[in-house]
Coordinates of C-alpha atoms and ligand atoms in Angstrom, one line a residue:
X1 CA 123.2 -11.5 -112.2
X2 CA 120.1 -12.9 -110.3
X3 CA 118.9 -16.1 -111.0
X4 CA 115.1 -16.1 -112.3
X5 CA 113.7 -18.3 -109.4
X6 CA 115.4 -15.8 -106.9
X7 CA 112.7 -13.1 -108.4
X8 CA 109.4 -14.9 -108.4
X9 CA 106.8 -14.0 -106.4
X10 CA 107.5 -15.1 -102.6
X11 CA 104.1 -17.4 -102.6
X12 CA 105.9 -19.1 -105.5
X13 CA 109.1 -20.0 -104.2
X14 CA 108.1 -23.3 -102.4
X15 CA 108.2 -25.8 -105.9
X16 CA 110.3 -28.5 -105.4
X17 CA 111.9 -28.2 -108.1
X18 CA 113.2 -24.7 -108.4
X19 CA 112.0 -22.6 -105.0
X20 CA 114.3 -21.1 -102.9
X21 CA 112.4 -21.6 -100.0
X22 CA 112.2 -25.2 -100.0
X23 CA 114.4 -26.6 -98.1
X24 CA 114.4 -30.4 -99.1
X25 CA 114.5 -29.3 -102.9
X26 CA 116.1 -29.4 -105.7
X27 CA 117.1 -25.1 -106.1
X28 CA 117.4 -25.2 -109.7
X29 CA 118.8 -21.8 -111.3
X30 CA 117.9 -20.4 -114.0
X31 CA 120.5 -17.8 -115.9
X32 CA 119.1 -16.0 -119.0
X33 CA 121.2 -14.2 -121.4
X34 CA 118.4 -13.0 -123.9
X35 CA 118.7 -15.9 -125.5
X36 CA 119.6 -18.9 -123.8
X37 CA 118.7 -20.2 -119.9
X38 CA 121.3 -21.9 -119.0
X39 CA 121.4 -23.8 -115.4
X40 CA 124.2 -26.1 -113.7
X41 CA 123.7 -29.1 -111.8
X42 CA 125.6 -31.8 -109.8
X43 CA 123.5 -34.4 -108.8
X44 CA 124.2 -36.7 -105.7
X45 CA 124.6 -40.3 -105.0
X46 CA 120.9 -40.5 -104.0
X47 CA 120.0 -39.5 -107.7
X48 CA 121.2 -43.0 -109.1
X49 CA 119.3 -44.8 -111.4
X50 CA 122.0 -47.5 -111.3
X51 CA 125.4 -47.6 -110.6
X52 CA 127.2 -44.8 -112.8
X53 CA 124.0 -43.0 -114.0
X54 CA 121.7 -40.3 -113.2
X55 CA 118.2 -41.2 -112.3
X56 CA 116.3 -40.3 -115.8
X57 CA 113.3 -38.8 -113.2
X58 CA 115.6 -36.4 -111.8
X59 CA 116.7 -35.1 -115.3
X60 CA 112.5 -34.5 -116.1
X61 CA 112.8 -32.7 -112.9
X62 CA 115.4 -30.5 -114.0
X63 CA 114.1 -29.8 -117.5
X64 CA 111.0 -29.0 -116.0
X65 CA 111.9 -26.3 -114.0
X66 CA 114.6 -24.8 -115.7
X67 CA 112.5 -24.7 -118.9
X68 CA 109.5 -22.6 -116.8
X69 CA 111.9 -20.3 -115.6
X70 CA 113.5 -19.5 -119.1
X71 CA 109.8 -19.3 -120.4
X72 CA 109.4 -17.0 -117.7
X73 CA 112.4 -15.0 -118.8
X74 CA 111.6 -15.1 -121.8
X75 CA 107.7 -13.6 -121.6
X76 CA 109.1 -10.6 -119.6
X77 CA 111.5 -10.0 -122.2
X78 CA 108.6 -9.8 -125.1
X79 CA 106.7 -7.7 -122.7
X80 CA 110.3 -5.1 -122.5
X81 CA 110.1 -5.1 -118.4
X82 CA 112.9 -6.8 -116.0
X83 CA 111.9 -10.0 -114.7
X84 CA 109.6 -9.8 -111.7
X85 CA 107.8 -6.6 -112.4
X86 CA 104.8 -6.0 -111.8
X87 CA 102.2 -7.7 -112.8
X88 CA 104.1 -10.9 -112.7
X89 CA 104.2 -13.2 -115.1
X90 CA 103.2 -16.7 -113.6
X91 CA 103.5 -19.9 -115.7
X92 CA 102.5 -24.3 -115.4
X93 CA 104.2 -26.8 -117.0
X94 CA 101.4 -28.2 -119.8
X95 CA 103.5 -30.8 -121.2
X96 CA 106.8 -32.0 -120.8
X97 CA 108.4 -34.7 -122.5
X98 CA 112.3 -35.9 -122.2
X99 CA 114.6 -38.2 -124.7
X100 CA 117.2 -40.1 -123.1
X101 CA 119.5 -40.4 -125.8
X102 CA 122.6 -41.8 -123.4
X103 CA 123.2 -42.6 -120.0
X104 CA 123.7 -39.7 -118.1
X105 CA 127.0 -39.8 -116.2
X106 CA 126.2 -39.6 -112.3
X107 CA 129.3 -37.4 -110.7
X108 CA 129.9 -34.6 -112.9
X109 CA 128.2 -31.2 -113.3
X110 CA 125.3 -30.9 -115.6
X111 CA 124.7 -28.6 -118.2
X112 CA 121.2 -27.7 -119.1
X113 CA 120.6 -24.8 -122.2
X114 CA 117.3 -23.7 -123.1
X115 CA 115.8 -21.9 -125.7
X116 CA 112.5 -20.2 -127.2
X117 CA 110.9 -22.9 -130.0
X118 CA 108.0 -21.0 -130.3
X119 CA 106.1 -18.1 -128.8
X120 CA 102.3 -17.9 -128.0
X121 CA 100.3 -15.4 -126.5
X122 CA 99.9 -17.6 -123.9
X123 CA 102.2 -20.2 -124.5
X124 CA 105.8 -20.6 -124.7
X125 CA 107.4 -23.9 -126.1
X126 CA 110.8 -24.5 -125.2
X127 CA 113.5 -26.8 -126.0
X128 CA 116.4 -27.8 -123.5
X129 CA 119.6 -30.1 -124.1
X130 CA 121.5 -31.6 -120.9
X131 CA 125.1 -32.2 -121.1
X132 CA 127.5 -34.3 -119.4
X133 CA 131.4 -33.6 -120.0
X134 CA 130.2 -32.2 -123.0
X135 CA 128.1 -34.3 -124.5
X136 CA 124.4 -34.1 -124.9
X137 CA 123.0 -36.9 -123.4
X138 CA 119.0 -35.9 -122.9
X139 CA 116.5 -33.5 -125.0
X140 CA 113.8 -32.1 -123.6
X141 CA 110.6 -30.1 -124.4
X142 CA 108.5 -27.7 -122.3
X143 CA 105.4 -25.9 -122.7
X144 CA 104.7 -23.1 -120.8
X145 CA 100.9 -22.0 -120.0
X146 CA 100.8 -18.7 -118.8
X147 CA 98.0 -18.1 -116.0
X148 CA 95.7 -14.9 -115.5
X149 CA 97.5 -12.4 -113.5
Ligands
PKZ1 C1 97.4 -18.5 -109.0 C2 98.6 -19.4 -108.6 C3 99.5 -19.7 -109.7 C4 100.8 -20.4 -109.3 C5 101.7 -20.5 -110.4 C6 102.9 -19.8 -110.3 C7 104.1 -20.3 -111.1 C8 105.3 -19.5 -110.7 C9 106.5 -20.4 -110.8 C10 106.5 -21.5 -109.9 C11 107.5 -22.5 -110.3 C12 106.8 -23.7 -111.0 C13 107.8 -24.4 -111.9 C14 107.4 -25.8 -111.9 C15 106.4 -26.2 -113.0 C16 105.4 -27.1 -112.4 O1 105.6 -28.1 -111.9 S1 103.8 -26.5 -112.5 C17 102.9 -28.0 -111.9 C18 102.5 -28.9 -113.0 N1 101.6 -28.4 -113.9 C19 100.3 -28.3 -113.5 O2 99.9 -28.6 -112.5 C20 99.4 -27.7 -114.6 C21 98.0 -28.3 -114.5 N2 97.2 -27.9 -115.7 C22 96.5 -26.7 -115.6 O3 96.5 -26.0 -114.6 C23 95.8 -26.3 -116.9 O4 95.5 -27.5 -117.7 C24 96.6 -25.3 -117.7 C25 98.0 -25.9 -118.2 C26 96.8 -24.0 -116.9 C27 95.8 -25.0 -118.9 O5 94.5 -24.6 -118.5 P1 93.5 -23.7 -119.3 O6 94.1 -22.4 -119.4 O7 92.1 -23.9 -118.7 O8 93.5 -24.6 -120.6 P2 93.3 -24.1 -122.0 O9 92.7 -22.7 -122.1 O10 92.6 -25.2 -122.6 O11 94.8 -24.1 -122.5 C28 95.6 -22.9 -122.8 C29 96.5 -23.2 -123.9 O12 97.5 -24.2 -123.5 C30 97.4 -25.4 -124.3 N3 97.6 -26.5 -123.4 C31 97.0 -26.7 -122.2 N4 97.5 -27.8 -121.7 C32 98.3 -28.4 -122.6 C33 99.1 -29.6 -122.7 N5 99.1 -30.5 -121.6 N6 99.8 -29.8 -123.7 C34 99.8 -29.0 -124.8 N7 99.1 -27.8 -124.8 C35 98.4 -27.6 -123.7 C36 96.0 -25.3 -124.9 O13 96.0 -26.0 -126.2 C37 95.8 -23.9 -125.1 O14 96.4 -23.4 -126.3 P3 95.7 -22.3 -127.2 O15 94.4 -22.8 -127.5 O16 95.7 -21.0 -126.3 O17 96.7 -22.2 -128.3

């Protein structure tokens, strides 16, 4: 299945974070089940906070964009249409906040799973856990502001 960055608009796809058509970034992936976005990451050794661990700005970075593009997901999903139909759905981060709740292990892959807290009509709030080797060692929230079309 398509990952949800891979279907936004083409003027979109140029966020740091998440676009596919940025070359220095960071290509989060977004996979949505209906339910749950779920993304893997495995950072590198320039994402060192200090030795052993994963740079805490890194893990906003990746909460950030994997929680638009499940929001996004998500807001098609309400609406009944595939991802990327027309008109699209286009969404900012409006708040974003992060709890490191352990060091994050630099070296293994990371496991970020978000979900739907609440639903707005133009707002989606969403809630994402990142796990190391499976523990959950960040929490994150997201708020999603939907734009005009
Ligand atoms: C045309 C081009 C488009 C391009 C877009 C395409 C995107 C396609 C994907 C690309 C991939 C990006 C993925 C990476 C995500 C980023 O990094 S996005 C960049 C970082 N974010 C920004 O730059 C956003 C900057 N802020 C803004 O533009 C505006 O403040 C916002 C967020 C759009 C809201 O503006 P507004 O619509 O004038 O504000 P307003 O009507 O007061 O707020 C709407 C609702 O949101 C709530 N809200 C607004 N801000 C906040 C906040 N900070 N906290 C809590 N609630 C808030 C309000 O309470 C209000 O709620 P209701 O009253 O409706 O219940």
């Amino acid at each position: 299945m398509s990952y949800i960055q891979s279907l936004y608009p083409p003027e979109h796809t140029h966020c740091y974070g998440c676009g596919p058509a940025n070359p220095a970034g960071l290509h989060v992936q977004t996979h949505w089940d209906g339910e749950t976005g779920t993304c893997r990451y495995t950072p590198s050794a320039a994402h060192m906070a200090y030795p052993g661990v994963v740079y805490g700005g890194l893990i906003a970075c990746l909460m950030d964009c994997h929680g638009i593009g499940t929001a996004i997901a998500a807001a098609y999903q309400a609406e009944g249409r595939p991802v990327g139909s027309d008109p699209a759905i286009n969404m900012v981060t409006g708040n974003l906040s992060v709890t490191y709740k352990l060091p994050t292990p630099l070296g293994p892959e990371l496991l970020l799973e978000a979900r739907v807290k609440r639903e707005f009509p133009r707002k989606m709030l969403i809630s994402c856990e990142l796990s190391a080797e499976g523990k959950v060692t960040a929490v994150g929230e997201i708020l999603g502001v939907r734009l005009p079309s």
